[in-house]
Amino acid sequence: MSQTVFSKILRGEVPCHKVYEDDHVLAFLDINPLSRGHTLVIPKEPAVTLDQLSDDAAAALGRALPKISRAVLAATGTRAFNLLQNNGSAAHQVVMHVHFHIIPKHPDGSGLGIGWEPGSLADGANLAAAIASKLT
Ligand code: 5GP
C-alpha cells in the first residue's frame, strides 16, 4: 500500500481542501501555496512519475486539467497560470505520487518564479530521431 501523503489523502486518512474529484482524478489546494489558488491535481493511480502512468489515468488527467484550470482562474480572478509537473527528486519532486501544480500568476507577482537559461539546439535531427525511435 502506498504511503505517500497523497495516497493518504486519497484514502481519507489525511484531510485536504478538495476542489474536484472523478473516478480517476482528485484535485485539492496545496498546503504551502506559491500563490492564492495553487491547486494540485493527482491521479488516483499510485504512479510515482508521469512516465509510469497508464494511458487511462493520463487521459483522465488530460480531460480534468483544463476544466480545473478554468475554475482556478475564475475563482481567483487571474488570467495567467503555470502548470508544473516535477518528476524525480533531481527535478524537485518531493511527494512521490504523480501530481500537477496549477499555479495562478497574480498581479502582485505571486506565483511560480522560473529560472530559465536556454541553450542552443545541437544535433537536433539525430536527437529527435533517437527519441522517436523509443516511442512505444
Ligand atoms: P513537488 O515538489 O513534489 O512537486 O510538490 C509537492 C507539493 O505537495 C508541495 O507544493 C507541497 O506544498 C504539497 N504538499 C505536501 N504535503 C501536503 C499535504 O499534506 N497536503 C497538501 N494539500 N499539500 C501537500
Short mmCIF file of N, CA, C and O and ligand atoms in Angstrom, two decimals:
data_model
loop_
_atom_site.label_atom_id
_atom_site.label_comp_id
_atom_site.label_asym_id
_atom_site.label_seq_id
_atom_site.Cartn_x
_atom_site.Cartn_y
_atom_site.Cartn_z
N MET A 1 0.85 -1.19 0.00
CA MET A 1 0.00 0.00 0.00
C MET A 1 0.89 1.25 0.00
O MET A 1 1.81 1.34 0.80
N SER A 2 0.57 2.20 -0.88
CA SER A 2 1.40 3.40 -0.97
C SER A 2 1.27 4.25 0.29
O SER A 2 0.17 4.41 0.83
N GLN A 3 2.39 4.79 0.74
CA GLN A 3 2.39 5.57 1.98
C GLN A 3 2.69 7.04 1.74
O GLN A 3 3.02 7.75 2.69
N THR A 4 2.61 7.51 0.50
CA THR A 4 2.83 8.94 0.31
C THR A 4 1.66 9.71 0.91
O THR A 4 0.55 9.18 1.09
N VAL A 5 1.91 10.99 1.19
CA VAL A 5 0.84 11.79 1.78
C VAL A 5 -0.34 11.90 0.82
O VAL A 5 -1.50 12.00 1.26
N PHE A 6 -0.08 11.86 -0.49
CA PHE A 6 -1.19 11.96 -1.43
C PHE A 6 -2.02 10.67 -1.43
O PHE A 6 -3.25 10.72 -1.58
N SER A 7 -1.38 9.51 -1.25
CA SER A 7 -2.16 8.27 -1.10
C SER A 7 -3.01 8.34 0.15
O SER A 7 -4.15 7.86 0.17
N LYS A 8 -2.46 8.93 1.20
CA LYS A 8 -3.23 9.06 2.44
C LYS A 8 -4.41 10.02 2.25
O LYS A 8 -5.49 9.80 2.78
N ILE A 9 -4.20 11.08 1.47
CA ILE A 9 -5.31 11.99 1.16
C ILE A 9 -6.37 11.23 0.35
O ILE A 9 -7.57 11.33 0.62
N LEU A 10 -5.93 10.42 -0.62
CA LEU A 10 -6.89 9.65 -1.44
C LEU A 10 -7.69 8.69 -0.57
O LEU A 10 -8.88 8.45 -0.83
N ARG A 11 -7.06 8.12 0.44
CA ARG A 11 -7.76 7.16 1.31
C ARG A 11 -8.55 7.85 2.42
O ARG A 11 -9.21 7.18 3.22
N GLY A 12 -8.46 9.19 2.49
CA GLY A 12 -9.20 9.92 3.52
C GLY A 12 -8.51 9.91 4.87
O GLY A 12 -9.09 10.33 5.88
N GLU A 13 -7.24 9.49 4.89
CA GLU A 13 -6.51 9.42 6.16
C GLU A 13 -5.89 10.77 6.53
O GLU A 13 -5.53 11.00 7.69
N VAL A 14 -5.70 11.61 5.54
CA VAL A 14 -5.18 12.97 5.73
C VAL A 14 -6.19 13.91 5.08
O VAL A 14 -6.64 13.65 3.96
N PRO A 15 -6.58 14.98 5.77
CA PRO A 15 -7.58 15.88 5.19
C PRO A 15 -7.01 16.76 4.08
O PRO A 15 -5.78 16.94 3.99
N CYS A 16 -7.90 17.26 3.24
CA CYS A 16 -7.48 18.22 2.21
C CYS A 16 -8.67 19.12 1.91
O CYS A 16 -9.81 18.80 2.25
N HIS A 17 -8.36 20.22 1.24
CA HIS A 17 -9.42 21.09 0.73
C HIS A 17 -9.67 20.69 -0.71
O HIS A 17 -9.00 21.17 -1.63
N LYS A 18 -10.65 19.82 -0.91
CA LYS A 18 -10.92 19.24 -2.24
C LYS A 18 -11.63 20.25 -3.13
O LYS A 18 -12.53 20.95 -2.69
N VAL A 19 -11.20 20.31 -4.39
CA VAL A 19 -11.89 21.17 -5.35
C VAL A 19 -12.52 20.36 -6.49
O VAL A 19 -13.41 20.85 -7.18
N TYR A 20 -12.07 19.13 -6.70
CA TYR A 20 -12.61 18.33 -7.81
C TYR A 20 -12.31 16.85 -7.57
O TYR A 20 -11.25 16.50 -7.04
N GLU A 21 -13.25 16.00 -7.98
CA GLU A 21 -13.00 14.56 -7.94
C GLU A 21 -13.83 13.87 -9.00
O GLU A 21 -14.99 14.21 -9.24
N ASP A 22 -13.20 12.90 -9.69
CA ASP A 22 -13.97 11.99 -10.54
C ASP A 22 -13.41 10.58 -10.31
O ASP A 22 -12.68 10.35 -9.35
N ASP A 23 -13.73 9.63 -11.17
CA ASP A 23 -13.33 8.24 -10.94
C ASP A 23 -11.82 8.06 -10.92
O ASP A 23 -11.31 7.12 -10.29
N HIS A 24 -11.08 8.93 -11.61
CA HIS A 24 -9.64 8.74 -11.78
C HIS A 24 -8.78 9.85 -11.20
O HIS A 24 -7.55 9.70 -11.11
N VAL A 25 -9.39 10.97 -10.84
CA VAL A 25 -8.63 12.20 -10.54
C VAL A 25 -9.15 12.86 -9.26
O VAL A 25 -10.36 12.85 -9.00
N LEU A 26 -8.22 13.41 -8.48
CA LEU A 26 -8.59 14.24 -7.33
C LEU A 26 -7.79 15.54 -7.42
O LEU A 26 -6.60 15.51 -7.78
N ALA A 27 -8.42 16.65 -7.09
CA ALA A 27 -7.72 17.94 -7.05
C ALA A 27 -8.02 18.62 -5.72
O ALA A 27 -9.16 18.58 -5.23
N PHE A 28 -6.99 19.24 -5.15
CA PHE A 28 -7.13 19.88 -3.84
C PHE A 28 -6.10 21.00 -3.72
O PHE A 28 -5.12 21.05 -4.48
N LEU A 29 -6.32 21.89 -2.76
CA LEU A 29 -5.41 23.03 -2.59
C LEU A 29 -4.08 22.58 -2.01
O LEU A 29 -4.04 21.74 -1.09
N ASP A 30 -2.99 23.17 -2.53
CA ASP A 30 -1.66 22.90 -1.98
C ASP A 30 -1.57 23.50 -0.58
O ASP A 30 -2.00 24.63 -0.34
N ILE A 31 -0.98 22.75 0.34
CA ILE A 31 -0.91 23.19 1.74
C ILE A 31 0.08 24.35 1.93
O ILE A 31 -0.04 25.12 2.88
N ASN A 32 1.03 24.49 1.01
CA ASN A 32 2.00 25.60 1.06
C ASN A 32 2.01 26.31 -0.29
O ASN A 32 2.94 26.16 -1.09
N PRO A 33 0.96 27.07 -0.56
CA PRO A 33 0.77 27.61 -1.92
C PRO A 33 1.80 28.66 -2.31
O PRO A 33 2.21 29.48 -1.49
N LEU A 34 2.19 28.62 -3.58
CA LEU A 34 3.03 29.68 -4.13
C LEU A 34 2.20 30.93 -4.39
O LEU A 34 2.75 32.04 -4.44
N SER A 35 0.93 30.75 -4.60
CA SER A 35 0.03 31.89 -4.78
C SER A 35 -1.38 31.41 -4.43
O SER A 35 -1.65 30.20 -4.37
N ARG A 36 -2.27 32.38 -4.21
CA ARG A 36 -3.65 32.04 -3.87
C ARG A 36 -4.28 31.23 -5.02
O ARG A 36 -4.25 31.67 -6.18
N GLY A 37 -4.80 30.06 -4.69
CA GLY A 37 -5.42 29.21 -5.70
C GLY A 37 -4.54 28.06 -6.16
O GLY A 37 -4.99 27.21 -6.93
N HIS A 38 -3.29 28.01 -5.69
CA HIS A 38 -2.36 26.93 -6.06
C HIS A 38 -3.03 25.57 -5.76
O HIS A 38 -3.34 25.26 -4.62
N THR A 39 -3.24 24.82 -6.81
CA THR A 39 -4.03 23.59 -6.72
C THR A 39 -3.21 22.41 -7.24
O THR A 39 -2.46 22.54 -8.21
N LEU A 40 -3.36 21.27 -6.59
CA LEU A 40 -2.69 20.04 -7.01
C LEU A 40 -3.72 19.11 -7.64
O LEU A 40 -4.83 18.95 -7.11
N VAL A 41 -3.34 18.51 -8.76
CA VAL A 41 -4.22 17.57 -9.46
C VAL A 41 -3.49 16.24 -9.55
O VAL A 41 -2.37 16.18 -10.09
N ILE A 42 -4.09 15.19 -8.99
CA ILE A 42 -3.39 13.90 -8.94
C ILE A 42 -4.27 12.79 -9.51
O ILE A 42 -5.50 12.85 -9.43
N PRO A 43 -3.62 11.77 -10.09
CA PRO A 43 -4.38 10.58 -10.48
C PRO A 43 -4.63 9.72 -9.25
O PRO A 43 -3.84 9.74 -8.29
N LYS A 44 -5.69 8.96 -9.28
CA LYS A 44 -5.92 8.00 -8.18
C LYS A 44 -4.96 6.82 -8.31
O LYS A 44 -4.64 6.17 -7.32
N GLU A 45 -4.50 6.57 -9.52
CA GLU A 45 -3.50 5.53 -9.73
C GLU A 45 -2.18 5.93 -9.04
O GLU A 45 -1.72 7.06 -9.21
N PRO A 46 -1.57 5.02 -8.28
CA PRO A 46 -0.40 5.41 -7.47
C PRO A 46 0.93 5.37 -8.23
O PRO A 46 1.91 4.82 -7.74
N ALA A 47 0.99 5.97 -9.42
CA ALA A 47 2.26 6.04 -10.15
C ALA A 47 3.15 7.10 -9.50
O ALA A 47 2.65 8.09 -8.97
N VAL A 48 4.46 6.87 -9.57
CA VAL A 48 5.40 7.81 -8.96
C VAL A 48 5.68 8.99 -9.88
O VAL A 48 5.66 10.15 -9.45
N THR A 49 5.95 8.69 -11.14
CA THR A 49 6.28 9.74 -12.12
C THR A 49 5.40 9.60 -13.36
O THR A 49 4.83 8.53 -13.62
N LEU A 50 5.32 10.68 -14.12
CA LEU A 50 4.39 10.74 -15.26
C LEU A 50 4.63 9.63 -16.26
O LEU A 50 3.70 9.08 -16.85
N ASP A 51 5.89 9.30 -16.48
CA ASP A 51 6.22 8.28 -17.48
C ASP A 51 5.74 6.89 -17.08
O ASP A 51 5.71 5.98 -17.92
N GLN A 52 5.36 6.72 -15.82
CA GLN A 52 4.89 5.41 -15.34
C GLN A 52 3.36 5.31 -15.36
O GLN A 52 2.80 4.27 -15.00
N LEU A 53 2.72 6.37 -15.78
CA LEU A 53 1.26 6.44 -15.68
C LEU A 53 0.60 5.65 -16.82
O LEU A 53 1.07 5.66 -17.95
N SER A 54 -0.50 4.98 -16.53
CA SER A 54 -1.24 4.26 -17.57
C SER A 54 -1.91 5.25 -18.52
O SER A 54 -2.16 6.41 -18.17
N ASP A 55 -2.24 4.77 -19.72
CA ASP A 55 -2.92 5.62 -20.70
C ASP A 55 -4.27 6.10 -20.17
O ASP A 55 -4.67 7.25 -20.40
N ASP A 56 -4.99 5.23 -19.48
CA ASP A 56 -6.31 5.63 -18.98
C ASP A 56 -6.20 6.74 -17.94
O ASP A 56 -6.98 7.71 -17.96
N ALA A 57 -5.25 6.60 -17.00
CA ALA A 57 -5.08 7.65 -15.99
C ALA A 57 -4.61 8.95 -16.64
O ALA A 57 -5.04 10.04 -16.25
N ALA A 58 -3.71 8.82 -17.62
CA ALA A 58 -3.21 10.02 -18.31
C ALA A 58 -4.33 10.73 -19.05
O ALA A 58 -4.43 11.97 -19.03
N ALA A 59 -5.19 9.96 -19.70
CA ALA A 59 -6.31 10.56 -20.43
C ALA A 59 -7.25 11.28 -19.47
O ALA A 59 -7.75 12.37 -19.76
N ALA A 60 -7.49 10.67 -18.31
CA ALA A 60 -8.38 11.30 -17.33
C ALA A 60 -7.79 12.60 -16.82
O ALA A 60 -8.50 13.61 -16.65
N LEU A 61 -6.47 12.61 -16.58
CA LEU A 61 -5.82 13.85 -16.15
C LEU A 61 -5.90 14.91 -17.24
O LEU A 61 -6.16 16.09 -16.96
N GLY A 62 -5.69 14.49 -18.47
CA GLY A 62 -5.75 15.43 -19.60
C GLY A 62 -7.12 16.06 -19.75
O GLY A 62 -7.24 17.24 -20.11
N ARG A 63 -8.16 15.29 -19.46
CA ARG A 63 -9.53 15.84 -19.52
C ARG A 63 -9.78 16.81 -18.37
O ARG A 63 -10.44 17.83 -18.55
N ALA A 64 -9.26 16.47 -17.19
CA ALA A 64 -9.59 17.26 -16.00
C ALA A 64 -8.79 18.56 -15.91
O ALA A 64 -9.31 19.56 -15.38
N LEU A 65 -7.55 18.56 -16.37
CA LEU A 65 -6.68 19.72 -16.12
C LEU A 65 -7.21 21.04 -16.68
O LEU A 65 -7.21 22.06 -15.96
N PRO A 66 -7.68 21.08 -17.94
CA PRO A 66 -8.19 22.37 -18.42
C PRO A 66 -9.42 22.84 -17.65
O PRO A 66 -9.56 24.03 -17.35
N LYS A 67 -10.29 21.89 -17.30
CA LYS A 67 -11.51 22.23 -16.56
C LYS A 67 -11.16 22.81 -15.19
O LYS A 67 -11.72 23.84 -14.76
N ILE A 68 -10.25 22.17 -14.48
CA ILE A 68 -9.87 22.66 -13.15
C ILE A 68 -9.12 23.98 -13.27
O ILE A 68 -9.31 24.90 -12.47
N SER A 69 -8.27 24.10 -14.29
CA SER A 69 -7.55 25.37 -14.51
C SER A 69 -8.52 26.52 -14.71
O SER A 69 -8.35 27.61 -14.15
N ARG A 70 -9.55 26.29 -15.51
CA ARG A 70 -10.56 27.35 -15.75
C ARG A 70 -11.21 27.77 -14.44
O ARG A 70 -11.44 28.96 -14.19
N ALA A 71 -11.51 26.78 -13.59
CA ALA A 71 -12.17 27.09 -12.31
C ALA A 71 -11.23 27.86 -11.39
O ALA A 71 -11.66 28.80 -10.70
N VAL A 72 -9.95 27.48 -11.36
CA VAL A 72 -8.98 28.20 -10.53
C VAL A 72 -8.86 29.66 -11.00
O VAL A 72 -8.88 30.59 -10.19
N LEU A 73 -8.76 29.86 -12.32
CA LEU A 73 -8.67 31.22 -12.85
C LEU A 73 -9.90 32.03 -12.48
O LEU A 73 -9.81 33.18 -12.03
N ALA A 74 -11.08 31.44 -12.66
CA ALA A 74 -12.32 32.17 -12.40
C ALA A 74 -12.45 32.51 -10.92
O ALA A 74 -12.87 33.62 -10.56
N ALA A 75 -12.08 31.57 -10.06
CA ALA A 75 -12.26 31.80 -8.62
C ALA A 75 -11.26 32.78 -8.05
O ALA A 75 -11.53 33.44 -7.04
N THR A 76 -10.09 32.88 -8.68
CA THR A 76 -9.05 33.77 -8.15
C THR A 76 -8.98 35.10 -8.91
O THR A 76 -8.20 35.98 -8.53
N GLY A 77 -9.75 35.21 -9.99
CA GLY A 77 -9.72 36.45 -10.76
C GLY A 77 -8.41 36.65 -11.50
O GLY A 77 -8.03 37.78 -11.80
N THR A 78 -7.72 35.55 -11.79
CA THR A 78 -6.47 35.64 -12.53
C THR A 78 -6.69 35.20 -13.97
O THR A 78 -7.69 34.56 -14.31
N ARG A 79 -5.72 35.56 -14.83
CA ARG A 79 -5.84 35.18 -16.24
C ARG A 79 -4.63 34.38 -16.72
O ARG A 79 -4.62 33.84 -17.82
N ALA A 80 -3.59 34.33 -15.88
CA ALA A 80 -2.37 33.62 -16.26
C ALA A 80 -2.05 32.57 -15.20
O ALA A 80 -2.37 32.75 -14.02
N PHE A 81 -1.47 31.48 -15.64
CA PHE A 81 -1.10 30.44 -14.68
C PHE A 81 -0.01 29.58 -15.28
O PHE A 81 0.17 29.52 -16.50
N ASN A 82 0.72 28.90 -14.39
CA ASN A 82 1.69 27.89 -14.82
C ASN A 82 1.19 26.52 -14.41
O ASN A 82 0.60 26.34 -13.35
N LEU A 83 1.48 25.54 -15.26
CA LEU A 83 1.25 24.14 -14.95
C LEU A 83 2.64 23.53 -14.72
O LEU A 83 3.47 23.55 -15.62
N LEU A 84 2.86 23.04 -13.51
CA LEU A 84 4.18 22.49 -13.15
C LEU A 84 4.02 21.03 -12.81
O LEU A 84 3.09 20.64 -12.11
N GLN A 85 4.97 20.22 -13.29
CA GLN A 85 4.88 18.79 -13.04
C GLN A 85 6.29 18.26 -12.88
O GLN A 85 7.05 18.15 -13.85
N ASN A 86 6.68 17.95 -11.64
CA ASN A 86 8.05 17.52 -11.33
C ASN A 86 8.13 15.99 -11.29
O ASN A 86 7.24 15.34 -10.73
N ASN A 87 9.21 15.46 -11.85
CA ASN A 87 9.40 14.01 -11.88
C ASN A 87 10.80 13.67 -11.39
O ASN A 87 11.79 13.95 -12.08
N GLY A 88 10.89 13.05 -10.21
CA GLY A 88 12.18 12.67 -9.67
C GLY A 88 12.72 13.74 -8.74
O GLY A 88 12.51 14.94 -8.97
N SER A 89 13.44 13.31 -7.70
CA SER A 89 13.92 14.28 -6.72
C SER A 89 14.90 15.25 -7.34
O SER A 89 14.97 16.41 -6.93
N ALA A 90 15.66 14.82 -8.36
CA ALA A 90 16.59 15.75 -9.02
C ALA A 90 15.85 16.87 -9.74
O ALA A 90 16.42 17.92 -10.03
N ALA A 91 14.57 16.61 -10.03
CA ALA A 91 13.73 17.62 -10.70
C ALA A 91 12.73 18.22 -9.71
O ALA A 91 11.66 18.68 -10.10
N HIS A 92 13.08 18.19 -8.43
CA HIS A 92 12.33 18.89 -7.37
C HIS A 92 11.04 18.19 -6.96
O HIS A 92 10.20 18.81 -6.31
N GLN A 93 10.88 16.92 -7.35
CA GLN A 93 9.70 16.20 -6.86
C GLN A 93 9.94 15.80 -5.40
O GLN A 93 10.97 15.20 -5.07
N VAL A 94 9.01 16.14 -4.54
CA VAL A 94 9.10 15.81 -3.12
C VAL A 94 8.11 14.69 -2.76
O VAL A 94 8.46 13.75 -2.05
N VAL A 95 6.89 14.81 -3.25
CA VAL A 95 5.88 13.78 -2.97
C VAL A 95 5.89 12.79 -4.14
O VAL A 95 5.63 13.17 -5.29
N MET A 96 6.17 11.54 -3.85
CA MET A 96 6.41 10.55 -4.90
C MET A 96 5.11 9.88 -5.36
O MET A 96 4.94 8.66 -5.33
N HIS A 97 4.21 10.72 -5.79
CA HIS A 97 2.94 10.33 -6.41
C HIS A 97 2.69 11.38 -7.47
O HIS A 97 2.72 12.59 -7.16
N VAL A 98 2.46 10.96 -8.71
CA VAL A 98 2.30 11.93 -9.81
C VAL A 98 1.35 13.06 -9.42
O VAL A 98 0.27 12.81 -8.86
N HIS A 99 1.76 14.28 -9.71
CA HIS A 99 0.87 15.42 -9.47
C HIS A 99 1.22 16.58 -10.39
O HIS A 99 2.37 16.76 -10.77
N PHE A 100 0.19 17.34 -10.73
CA PHE A 100 0.33 18.58 -11.48
C PHE A 100 0.00 19.73 -10.55
O PHE A 100 -0.98 19.67 -9.82
N HIS A 101 0.83 20.76 -10.61
CA HIS A 101 0.54 22.01 -9.89
C HIS A 101 -0.14 22.97 -10.88
O HIS A 101 0.40 23.22 -11.96
N ILE A 102 -1.27 23.51 -10.49
CA ILE A 102 -1.87 24.65 -11.21
C ILE A 102 -1.58 25.87 -10.34
O ILE A 102 -2.06 25.95 -9.20
N ILE A 103 -0.77 26.81 -10.87
CA ILE A 103 -0.29 27.93 -10.05
C ILE A 103 -0.67 29.24 -10.72
O ILE A 103 -0.04 29.66 -11.70
N PRO A 104 -1.72 29.90 -10.20
CA PRO A 104 -2.12 31.18 -10.80
C PRO A 104 -1.02 32.23 -10.61
O PRO A 104 -0.32 32.25 -9.60
N LYS A 105 -0.90 33.08 -11.62
CA LYS A 105 0.02 34.22 -11.54
C LYS A 105 -0.83 35.46 -11.25
O LYS A 105 -1.69 35.83 -12.05
N HIS A 106 -0.58 36.06 -10.10
CA HIS A 106 -1.39 37.20 -9.66
C HIS A 106 -0.73 38.52 -10.05
O HIS A 106 0.50 38.58 -10.26
N PRO A 107 -1.51 39.60 -10.12
CA PRO A 107 -0.94 40.91 -10.47
C PRO A 107 0.18 41.35 -9.52
O PRO A 107 1.06 42.11 -9.92
N ASP A 108 0.15 40.88 -8.27
CA ASP A 108 1.23 41.26 -7.33
C ASP A 108 2.52 40.47 -7.58
O ASP A 108 3.51 40.67 -6.87
N GLY A 109 2.50 39.61 -8.59
CA GLY A 109 3.71 38.86 -8.95
C GLY A 109 3.77 37.49 -8.30
O GLY A 109 4.65 36.68 -8.64
N SER A 110 2.87 37.20 -7.36
CA SER A 110 2.93 35.89 -6.72
C SER A 110 2.58 34.80 -7.72
O SER A 110 1.76 34.98 -8.62
N GLY A 111 3.22 33.67 -7.54
CA GLY A 111 3.06 32.56 -8.47
C GLY A 111 4.39 31.87 -8.64
O GLY A 111 5.26 31.95 -7.78
N LEU A 112 4.55 31.18 -9.74
CA LEU A 112 5.79 30.43 -9.98
C LEU A 112 6.87 31.34 -10.55
O LEU A 112 6.64 32.04 -11.54
N GLY A 113 8.04 31.33 -9.92
CA GLY A 113 9.20 32.01 -10.49
C GLY A 113 10.03 30.98 -11.26
O GLY A 113 10.21 29.86 -10.77
N ILE A 114 10.49 31.34 -12.41
CA ILE A 114 11.20 30.37 -13.24
C ILE A 114 12.60 30.87 -13.56
O ILE A 114 12.76 31.98 -14.09
N GLY A 115 13.61 30.05 -13.23
CA GLY A 115 14.96 30.33 -13.68
C GLY A 115 15.20 29.53 -14.96
O GLY A 115 15.30 28.31 -14.93
N TRP A 116 15.24 30.20 -16.08
CA TRP A 116 15.25 29.52 -17.38
C TRP A 116 16.47 30.00 -18.15
O TRP A 116 16.56 31.16 -18.50
N GLU A 117 17.42 29.12 -18.35
CA GLU A 117 18.66 29.51 -19.05
C GLU A 117 18.78 28.70 -20.32
O GLU A 117 19.38 27.62 -20.34
N PRO A 118 18.20 29.17 -21.40
CA PRO A 118 18.15 28.38 -22.63
C PRO A 118 19.53 28.21 -23.27
O PRO A 118 20.38 29.09 -23.20
N GLY A 119 19.72 27.03 -23.89
CA GLY A 119 20.92 26.77 -24.65
C GLY A 119 20.60 26.81 -26.13
O GLY A 119 19.58 27.37 -26.54
N SER A 120 21.49 26.23 -26.94
CA SER A 120 21.26 26.12 -28.38
C SER A 120 21.07 24.65 -28.74
O SER A 120 21.80 23.80 -28.21
N LEU A 121 20.14 24.40 -29.62
CA LEU A 121 19.88 23.02 -30.02
C LEU A 121 21.05 22.51 -30.86
O LEU A 121 21.45 23.14 -31.85
N ALA A 122 21.61 21.37 -30.41
CA ALA A 122 22.70 20.76 -31.17
C ALA A 122 22.27 19.36 -31.59
O ALA A 122 21.64 18.65 -30.83
N ASP A 123 22.61 18.99 -32.82
CA ASP A 123 22.35 17.63 -33.28
C ASP A 123 20.85 17.29 -33.21
O ASP A 123 20.48 16.18 -32.82
N GLY A 124 20.00 18.26 -33.57
CA GLY A 124 18.56 18.09 -33.43
C GLY A 124 18.00 16.91 -34.22
O GLY A 124 17.15 16.19 -33.70
N ALA A 125 18.47 16.73 -35.44
CA ALA A 125 17.89 15.66 -36.27
C ALA A 125 18.14 14.29 -35.65
O ALA A 125 17.23 13.46 -35.54
N ASN A 126 19.38 14.05 -35.20
CA ASN A 126 19.68 12.76 -34.59
C ASN A 126 18.96 12.58 -33.27
O ASN A 126 18.48 11.48 -32.95
N LEU A 127 18.91 13.65 -32.49
CA LEU A 127 18.25 13.56 -31.19
C LEU A 127 16.75 13.29 -31.35
O LEU A 127 16.19 12.43 -30.66
N ALA A 128 16.11 14.01 -32.25
CA ALA A 128 14.67 13.80 -32.48
C ALA A 128 14.43 12.37 -32.96
O ALA A 128 13.48 11.70 -32.52
N ALA A 129 15.29 11.88 -33.85
CA ALA A 129 15.13 10.52 -34.36
C ALA A 129 15.33 9.50 -33.24
O ALA A 129 14.62 8.49 -33.16
N ALA A 130 16.29 9.78 -32.34
CA ALA A 130 16.54 8.85 -31.23
C ALA A 130 15.34 8.79 -30.29
O ALA A 130 14.95 7.70 -29.84
N ILE A 131 14.77 9.95 -30.01
CA ILE A 131 13.58 9.96 -29.14
C ILE A 131 12.42 9.26 -29.82
O ILE A 131 11.73 8.41 -29.22
N ALA A 132 12.21 9.60 -31.07
CA ALA A 132 11.08 8.99 -31.82
C ALA A 132 11.21 7.48 -31.86
O ALA A 132 10.21 6.76 -31.77
N SER A 133 12.44 6.99 -31.97
CA SER A 133 12.64 5.53 -32.08
C SER A 133 12.33 4.82 -30.76
O SER A 133 12.18 3.60 -30.75
N LYS A 134 12.26 5.57 -29.68
CA LYS A 134 11.99 4.96 -28.37
C LYS A 134 10.51 5.00 -27.99
O LYS A 134 10.12 4.50 -26.93
N LEU A 135 9.69 5.63 -28.84
CA LEU A 135 8.26 5.69 -28.53
C LEU A 135 7.65 4.31 -28.65
O LEU A 135 7.91 3.60 -29.62
N THR A 136 6.85 3.94 -27.66
CA THR A 136 6.21 2.62 -27.71
C THR A 136 4.70 2.77 -27.64
O THR A 136 4.20 3.78 -27.19
P1 5GP B 1 6.54 18.56 -5.53
O1 5GP B 1 7.79 19.33 -5.15
O2 5GP B 1 6.63 17.10 -5.13
O3 5GP B 1 6.19 18.75 -6.98
O4 5GP B 1 5.38 19.24 -4.72
C1 5GP B 1 4.68 18.65 -3.68
C2 5GP B 1 3.64 19.64 -3.20
O5 5GP B 1 2.80 18.98 -2.27
C3 5GP B 1 4.22 20.86 -2.48
O6 5GP B 1 3.82 22.05 -3.15
C4 5GP B 1 3.64 20.77 -1.08
O7 5GP B 1 3.31 22.01 -0.53
C5 5GP B 1 2.42 19.88 -1.28
N1 5GP B 1 2.07 19.10 -0.10
C6 5GP B 1 2.91 18.33 0.64
N2 5GP B 1 2.24 17.73 1.63
C7 5GP B 1 0.94 18.14 1.53
C8 5GP B 1 -0.24 17.85 2.28
O8 5GP B 1 -0.24 17.12 3.27
N3 5GP B 1 -1.39 18.43 1.85
C9 5GP B 1 -1.44 19.25 0.76
N4 5GP B 1 -2.62 19.77 0.43
N5 5GP B 1 -0.34 19.54 0.04
C10 5GP B 1 0.83 18.99 0.41
#
